[in-house]
GROMACS .gro file of C-alpha atoms in nm:
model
  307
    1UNK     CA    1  10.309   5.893   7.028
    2UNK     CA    2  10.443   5.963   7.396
    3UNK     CA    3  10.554   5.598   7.395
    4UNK     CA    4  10.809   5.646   7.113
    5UNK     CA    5  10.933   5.966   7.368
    6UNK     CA    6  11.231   5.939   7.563
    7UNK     CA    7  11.185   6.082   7.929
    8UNK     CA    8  11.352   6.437   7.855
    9UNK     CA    9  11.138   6.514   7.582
   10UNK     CA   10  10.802   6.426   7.773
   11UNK     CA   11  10.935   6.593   8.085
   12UNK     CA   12  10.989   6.893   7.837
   13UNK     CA   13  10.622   6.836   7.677
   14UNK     CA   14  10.453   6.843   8.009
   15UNK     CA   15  10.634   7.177   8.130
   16UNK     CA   16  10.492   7.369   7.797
   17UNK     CA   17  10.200   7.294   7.809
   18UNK     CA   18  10.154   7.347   8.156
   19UNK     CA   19  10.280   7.741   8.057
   20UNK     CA   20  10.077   7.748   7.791
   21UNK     CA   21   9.763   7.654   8.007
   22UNK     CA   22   9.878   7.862   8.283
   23UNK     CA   23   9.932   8.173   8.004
   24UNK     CA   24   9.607   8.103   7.886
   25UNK     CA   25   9.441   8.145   8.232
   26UNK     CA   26   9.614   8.360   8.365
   27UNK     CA   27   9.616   8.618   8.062
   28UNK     CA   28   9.224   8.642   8.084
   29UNK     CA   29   9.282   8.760   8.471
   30UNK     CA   30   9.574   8.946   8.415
   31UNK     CA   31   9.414   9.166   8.111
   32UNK     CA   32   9.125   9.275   8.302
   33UNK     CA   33   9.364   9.369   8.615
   34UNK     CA   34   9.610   9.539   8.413
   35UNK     CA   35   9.290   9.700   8.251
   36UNK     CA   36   9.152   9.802   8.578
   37UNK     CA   37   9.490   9.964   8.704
   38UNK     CA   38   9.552  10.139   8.340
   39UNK     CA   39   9.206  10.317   8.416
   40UNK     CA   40   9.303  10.439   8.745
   41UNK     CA   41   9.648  10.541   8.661
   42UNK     CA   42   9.472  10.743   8.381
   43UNK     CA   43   9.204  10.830   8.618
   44UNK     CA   44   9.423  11.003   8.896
   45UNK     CA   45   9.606  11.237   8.596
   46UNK     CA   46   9.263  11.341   8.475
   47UNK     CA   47   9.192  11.397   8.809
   48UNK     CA   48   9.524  11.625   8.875
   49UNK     CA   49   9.433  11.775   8.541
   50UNK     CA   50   9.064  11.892   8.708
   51UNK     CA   51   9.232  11.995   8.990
   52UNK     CA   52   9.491  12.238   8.772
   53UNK     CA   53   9.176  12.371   8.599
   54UNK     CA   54   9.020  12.415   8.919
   55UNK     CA   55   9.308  12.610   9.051
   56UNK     CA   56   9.350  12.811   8.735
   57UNK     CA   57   8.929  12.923   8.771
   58UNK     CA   58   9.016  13.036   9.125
   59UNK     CA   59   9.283  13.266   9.021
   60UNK     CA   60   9.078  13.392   8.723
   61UNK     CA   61   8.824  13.482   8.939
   62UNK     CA   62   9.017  13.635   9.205
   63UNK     CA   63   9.303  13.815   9.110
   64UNK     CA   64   9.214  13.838   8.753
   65UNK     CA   65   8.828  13.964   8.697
   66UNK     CA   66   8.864  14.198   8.993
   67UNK     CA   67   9.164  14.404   8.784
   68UNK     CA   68   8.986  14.430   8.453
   69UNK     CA   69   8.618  14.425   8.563
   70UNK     CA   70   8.624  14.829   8.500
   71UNK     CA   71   8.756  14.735   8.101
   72UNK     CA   72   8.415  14.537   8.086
   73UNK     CA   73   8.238  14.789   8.038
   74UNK     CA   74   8.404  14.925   7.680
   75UNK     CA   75   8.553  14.593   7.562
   76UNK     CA   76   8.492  14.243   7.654
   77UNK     CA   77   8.792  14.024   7.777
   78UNK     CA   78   8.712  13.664   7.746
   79UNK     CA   79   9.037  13.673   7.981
   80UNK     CA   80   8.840  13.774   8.296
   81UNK     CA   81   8.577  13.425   8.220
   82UNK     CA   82   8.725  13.184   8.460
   83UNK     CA   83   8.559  12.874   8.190
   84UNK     CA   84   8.760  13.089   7.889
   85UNK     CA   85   9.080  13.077   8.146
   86UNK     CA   86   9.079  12.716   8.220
   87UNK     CA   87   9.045  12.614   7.842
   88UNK     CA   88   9.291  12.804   7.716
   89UNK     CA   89   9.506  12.663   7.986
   90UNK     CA   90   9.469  12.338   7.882
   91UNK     CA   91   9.469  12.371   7.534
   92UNK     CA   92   9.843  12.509   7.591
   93UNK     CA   93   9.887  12.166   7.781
   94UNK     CA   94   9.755  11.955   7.490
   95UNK     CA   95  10.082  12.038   7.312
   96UNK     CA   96  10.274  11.852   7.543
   97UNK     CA   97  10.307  11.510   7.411
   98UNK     CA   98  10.216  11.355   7.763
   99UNK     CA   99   9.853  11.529   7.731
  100UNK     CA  100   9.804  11.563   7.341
  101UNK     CA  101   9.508  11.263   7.368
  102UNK     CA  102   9.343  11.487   7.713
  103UNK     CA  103   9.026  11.670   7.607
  104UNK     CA  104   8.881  11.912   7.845
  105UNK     CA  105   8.511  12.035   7.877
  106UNK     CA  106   8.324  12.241   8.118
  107UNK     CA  107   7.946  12.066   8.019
  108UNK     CA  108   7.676  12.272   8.136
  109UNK     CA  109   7.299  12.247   7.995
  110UNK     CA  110   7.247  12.641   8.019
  111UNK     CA  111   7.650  12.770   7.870
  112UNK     CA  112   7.714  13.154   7.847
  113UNK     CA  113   7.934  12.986   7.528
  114UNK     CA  114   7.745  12.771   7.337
  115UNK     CA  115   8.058  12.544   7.298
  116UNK     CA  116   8.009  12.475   7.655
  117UNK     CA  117   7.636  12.287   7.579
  118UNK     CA  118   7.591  11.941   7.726
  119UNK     CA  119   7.491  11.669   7.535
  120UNK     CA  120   7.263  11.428   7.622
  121UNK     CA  121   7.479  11.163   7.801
  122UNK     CA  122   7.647  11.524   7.953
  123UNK     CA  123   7.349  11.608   8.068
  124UNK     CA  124   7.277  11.293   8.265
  125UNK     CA  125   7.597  11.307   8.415
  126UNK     CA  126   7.528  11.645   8.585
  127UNK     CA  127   7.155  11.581   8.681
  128UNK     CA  128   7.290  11.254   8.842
  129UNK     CA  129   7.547  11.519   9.053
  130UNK     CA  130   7.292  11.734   9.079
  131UNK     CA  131   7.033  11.461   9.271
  132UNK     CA  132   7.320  11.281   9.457
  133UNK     CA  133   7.514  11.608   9.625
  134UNK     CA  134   7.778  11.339   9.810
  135UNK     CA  135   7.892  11.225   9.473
  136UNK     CA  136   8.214  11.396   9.423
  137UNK     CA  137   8.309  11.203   9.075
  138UNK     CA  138   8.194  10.972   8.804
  139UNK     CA  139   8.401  10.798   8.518
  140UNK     CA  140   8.338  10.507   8.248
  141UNK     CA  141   8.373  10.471   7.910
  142UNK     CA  142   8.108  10.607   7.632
  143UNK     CA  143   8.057  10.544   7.247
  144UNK     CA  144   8.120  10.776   7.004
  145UNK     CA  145   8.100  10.802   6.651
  146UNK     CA  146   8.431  10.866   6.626
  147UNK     CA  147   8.544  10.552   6.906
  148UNK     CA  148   8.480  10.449   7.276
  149UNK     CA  149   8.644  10.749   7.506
  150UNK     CA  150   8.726  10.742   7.857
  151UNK     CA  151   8.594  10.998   8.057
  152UNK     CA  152   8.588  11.176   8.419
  153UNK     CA  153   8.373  11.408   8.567
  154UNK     CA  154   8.339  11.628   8.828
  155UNK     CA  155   8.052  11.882   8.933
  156UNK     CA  156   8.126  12.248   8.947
  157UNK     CA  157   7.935  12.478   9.187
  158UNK     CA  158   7.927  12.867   9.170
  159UNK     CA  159   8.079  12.886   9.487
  160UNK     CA  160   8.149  13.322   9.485
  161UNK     CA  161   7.952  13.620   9.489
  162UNK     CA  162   8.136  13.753   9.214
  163UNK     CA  163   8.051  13.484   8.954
  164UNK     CA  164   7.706  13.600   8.967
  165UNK     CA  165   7.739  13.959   8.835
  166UNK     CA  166   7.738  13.834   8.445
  167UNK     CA  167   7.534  13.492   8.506
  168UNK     CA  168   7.256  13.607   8.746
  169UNK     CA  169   6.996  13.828   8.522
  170UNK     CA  170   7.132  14.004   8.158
  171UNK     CA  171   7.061  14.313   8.324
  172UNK     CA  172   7.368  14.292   8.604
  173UNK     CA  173   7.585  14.121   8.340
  174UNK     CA  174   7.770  14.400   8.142
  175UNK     CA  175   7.702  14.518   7.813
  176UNK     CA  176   7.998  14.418   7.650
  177UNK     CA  177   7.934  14.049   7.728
  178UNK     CA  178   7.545  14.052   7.624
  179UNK     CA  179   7.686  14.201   7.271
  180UNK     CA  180   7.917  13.919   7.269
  181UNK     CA  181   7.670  13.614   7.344
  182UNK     CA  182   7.343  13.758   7.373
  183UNK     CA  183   7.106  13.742   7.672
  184UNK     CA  184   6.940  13.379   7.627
  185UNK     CA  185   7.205  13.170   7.771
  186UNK     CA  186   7.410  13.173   8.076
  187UNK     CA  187   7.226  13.341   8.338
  188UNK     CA  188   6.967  13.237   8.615
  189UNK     CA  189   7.244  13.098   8.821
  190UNK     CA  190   7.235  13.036   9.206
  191UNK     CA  191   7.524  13.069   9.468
  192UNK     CA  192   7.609  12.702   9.523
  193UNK     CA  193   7.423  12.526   9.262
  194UNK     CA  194   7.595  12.302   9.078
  195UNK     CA  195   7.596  12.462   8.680
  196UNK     CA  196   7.817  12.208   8.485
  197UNK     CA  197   8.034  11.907   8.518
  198UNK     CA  198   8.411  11.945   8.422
  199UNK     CA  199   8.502  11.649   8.230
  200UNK     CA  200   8.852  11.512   8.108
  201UNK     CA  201   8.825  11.285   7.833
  202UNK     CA  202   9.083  11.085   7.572
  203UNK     CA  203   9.014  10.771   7.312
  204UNK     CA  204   8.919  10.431   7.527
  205UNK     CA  205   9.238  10.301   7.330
  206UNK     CA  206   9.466  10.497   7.526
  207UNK     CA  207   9.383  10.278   7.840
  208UNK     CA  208   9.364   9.975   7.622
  209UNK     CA  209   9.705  10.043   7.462
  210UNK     CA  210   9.816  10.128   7.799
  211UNK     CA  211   9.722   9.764   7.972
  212UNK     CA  212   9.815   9.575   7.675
  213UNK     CA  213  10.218   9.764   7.672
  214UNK     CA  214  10.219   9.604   8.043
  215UNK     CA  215  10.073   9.274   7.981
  216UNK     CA  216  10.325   9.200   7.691
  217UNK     CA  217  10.564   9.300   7.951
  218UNK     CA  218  10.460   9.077   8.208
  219UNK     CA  219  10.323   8.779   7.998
  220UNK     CA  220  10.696   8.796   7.797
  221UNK     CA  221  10.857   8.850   8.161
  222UNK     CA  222  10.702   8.554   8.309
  223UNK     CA  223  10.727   8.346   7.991
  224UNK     CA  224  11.117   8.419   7.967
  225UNK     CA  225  11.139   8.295   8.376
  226UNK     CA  226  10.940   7.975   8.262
  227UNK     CA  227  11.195   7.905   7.947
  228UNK     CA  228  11.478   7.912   8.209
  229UNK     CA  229  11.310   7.661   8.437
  230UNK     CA  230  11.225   7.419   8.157
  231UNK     CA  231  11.595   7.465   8.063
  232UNK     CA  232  11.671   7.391   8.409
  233UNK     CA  233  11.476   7.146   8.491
  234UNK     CA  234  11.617   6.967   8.156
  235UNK     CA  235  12.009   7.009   8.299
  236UNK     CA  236  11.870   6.883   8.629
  237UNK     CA  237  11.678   6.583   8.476
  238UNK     CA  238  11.934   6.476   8.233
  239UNK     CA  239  12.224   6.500   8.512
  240UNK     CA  240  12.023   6.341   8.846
  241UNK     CA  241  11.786   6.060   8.649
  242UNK     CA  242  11.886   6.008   8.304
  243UNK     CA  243  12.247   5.970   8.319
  244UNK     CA  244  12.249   5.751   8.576
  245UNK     CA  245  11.961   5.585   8.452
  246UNK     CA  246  12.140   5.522   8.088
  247UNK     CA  247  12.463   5.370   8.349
  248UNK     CA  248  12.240   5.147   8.519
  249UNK     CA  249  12.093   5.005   8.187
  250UNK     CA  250  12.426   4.942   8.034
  251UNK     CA  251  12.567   4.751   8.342
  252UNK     CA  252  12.269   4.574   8.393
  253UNK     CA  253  12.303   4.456   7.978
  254UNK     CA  254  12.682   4.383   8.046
  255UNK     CA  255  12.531   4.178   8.337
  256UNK     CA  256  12.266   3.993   8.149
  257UNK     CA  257  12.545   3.883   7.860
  258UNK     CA  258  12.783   3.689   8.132
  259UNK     CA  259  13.017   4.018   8.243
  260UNK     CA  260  12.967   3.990   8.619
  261UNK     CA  261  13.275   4.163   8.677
  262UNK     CA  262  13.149   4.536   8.578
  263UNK     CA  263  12.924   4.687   8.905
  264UNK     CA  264  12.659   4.919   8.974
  265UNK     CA  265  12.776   5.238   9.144
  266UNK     CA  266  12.554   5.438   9.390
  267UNK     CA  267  12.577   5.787   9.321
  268UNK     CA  268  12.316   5.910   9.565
  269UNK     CA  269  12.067   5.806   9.836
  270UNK     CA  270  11.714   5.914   9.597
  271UNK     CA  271  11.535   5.670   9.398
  272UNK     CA  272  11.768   5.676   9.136
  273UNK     CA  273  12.058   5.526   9.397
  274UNK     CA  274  11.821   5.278   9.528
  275UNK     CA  275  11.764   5.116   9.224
  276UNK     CA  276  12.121   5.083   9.160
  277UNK     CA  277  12.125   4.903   9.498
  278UNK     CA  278  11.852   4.688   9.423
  279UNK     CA  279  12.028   4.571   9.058
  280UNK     CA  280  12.350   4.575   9.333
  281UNK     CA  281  12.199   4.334   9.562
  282UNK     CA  282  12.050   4.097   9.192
  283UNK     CA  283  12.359   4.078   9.082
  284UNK     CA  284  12.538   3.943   9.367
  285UNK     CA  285  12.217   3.699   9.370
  286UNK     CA  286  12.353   3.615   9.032
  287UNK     CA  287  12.654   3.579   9.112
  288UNK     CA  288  12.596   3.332   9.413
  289UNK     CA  289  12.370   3.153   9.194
  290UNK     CA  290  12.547   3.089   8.909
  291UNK     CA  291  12.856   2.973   9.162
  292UNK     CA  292  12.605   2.753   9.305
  293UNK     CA  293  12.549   2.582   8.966
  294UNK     CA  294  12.939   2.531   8.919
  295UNK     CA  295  13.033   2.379   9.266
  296UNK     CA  296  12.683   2.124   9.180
  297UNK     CA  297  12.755   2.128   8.809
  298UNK     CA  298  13.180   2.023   8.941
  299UNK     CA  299  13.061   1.785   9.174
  300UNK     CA  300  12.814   1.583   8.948
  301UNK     CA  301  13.145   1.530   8.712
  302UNK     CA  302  13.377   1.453   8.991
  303UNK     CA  303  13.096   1.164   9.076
  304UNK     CA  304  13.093   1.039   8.741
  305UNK     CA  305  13.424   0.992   8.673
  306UNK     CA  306  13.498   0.798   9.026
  307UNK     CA  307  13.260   0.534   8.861
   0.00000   0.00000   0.00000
């Protein structure tokens, strides 16, 4: 089939599939790269999200609780529960469109709230932080029911005195609160133990969405760049090797039928030009031979007729 091919089009032939090999190849690298940096883009926003909800427990506890504490006693204000502050922080986020597919959690395996209880795979998450006190974060992917989710974790520590008064014993915790959740959950707490995990979560096909957006990008990028060079490389071929090749071939036909007056020009100093000297050089050849065969040819008849 290639034989039947004139050199343009299996030039042109080559070049494609060489992008399609190299697309091939290439896309199973580039996918899990692109994969890899779509987690830890989404990664280091879940992280500034912790941090936020970090921030927004700190001021809870500190400039909040301390001004209503003396309300505790007749009403209960979820408002001075630094876990009630930080949710309800970030469910006002959610509504942005940037942070709609974010899910926040404070997972702890003893919760004042029971919508606060760790699961199983939760759990395991904050015994691991629990065991390994260096570890400052975990994240990976988990199956659901619903989907695969990408998730983020880090532990959280009762780190002041003041935490303590409604999670140490139901007796220091006030009244208000045990009437609200009862006195089973939520207390035996220490200062500096680590209590729960906060974890930012969203669908797996978020980050899978995200890489594949960016390889599309880059795969149609690079595939547009490689479409230009074949086109290229076809203006250069056709102008540098097949023109003059086509020139050559059509003086050297003229040349084989008798016409020794048309010539072969040389164009350049590649291959291409050094082939038109070489047919150059064979035709003067010719030419000397065949005026070797008329002088002999003229003098054989000059010889006969003398006789």
């Amino acid at each position: 089939m290639l034989k039947k091919l004139n050199l343009r089009q299996k030039f042109t032939i080559l070049l494609i599939g060489i992008l399609v090999v190299g697309l091939s190849l290439s896309g199973l690298v580039l996918s899990a790269l692109l994969r890899q940096n779509a987690t830890n883009e989404i990664a280091s926003k879940a992280l500034t999200l912790i941090d936020t909800m970090t921030s927004v427990r700190e001021y809870t506890i500190t400039q909040i609780t301390p001004e209503l504490s003396d309300e505790l006693d007749t009403k209960f204000m979820p408002q001075t529960v630094a876990a009630y502050s930080a949710r309800e922080v970030f469910e006002n986020l959610r509504k942005r469109p940037d942070y709609r597919d974010f899910f926040y959690k404070e997972a702890a395996i003893n919760p004042t709230n029971l919508r606060d209880k760790a699961d199983s795979f939760e759990t395991k998450i904050l015994e691991r932080f629990r065991k390994e006190k260096n570890l400052n974060q975990v994240n990976g992917f988990r199956s659901l029911p619903g989907g695969d989710i990408f998730y983020i974790a880090r532990p959280l520590s009762i780190s002041q005195e003041s935490c303590l008064q409604c999670h140490s014993t139901p007796d220091a915790a006030p009244k208000t609160m045990i009437d609200r959740f009862g006195a089973v959950s939520g207390f035996g707490w220490h200062l500096n133990e680590i209590v729960a995990a906060q974890i930012v979560s969203l669908p797996a096909s978020k980050v899978i969405e995200k890489a594949q957006q960016s390889s599309l990008m880059i795969v149609g990028l690079v595939s547009t760049i490689f479409i230009a060079v074949i086109f290229l490389v076809n203006v250069f071929l056709n102008r540098q090797v097949i023109i003059p090749l086509k020139r050559i071939t059509r003086v050297a036909e003229e040349v084989s039928t008798g016409h020794l007056d048309v010539d072969f020009d040389q164009i350049s100093n590649d291959e291409i030009g050094n082939l038109a000297k070489a047919f150059k050089r064979m035709k003067l050849s010719l030419e000397m031979a065949m005026k070797r065969i008329r002088r002999s040819q003229g003098g054989n008849t000059g010889g006969t007729a003398g006789h």
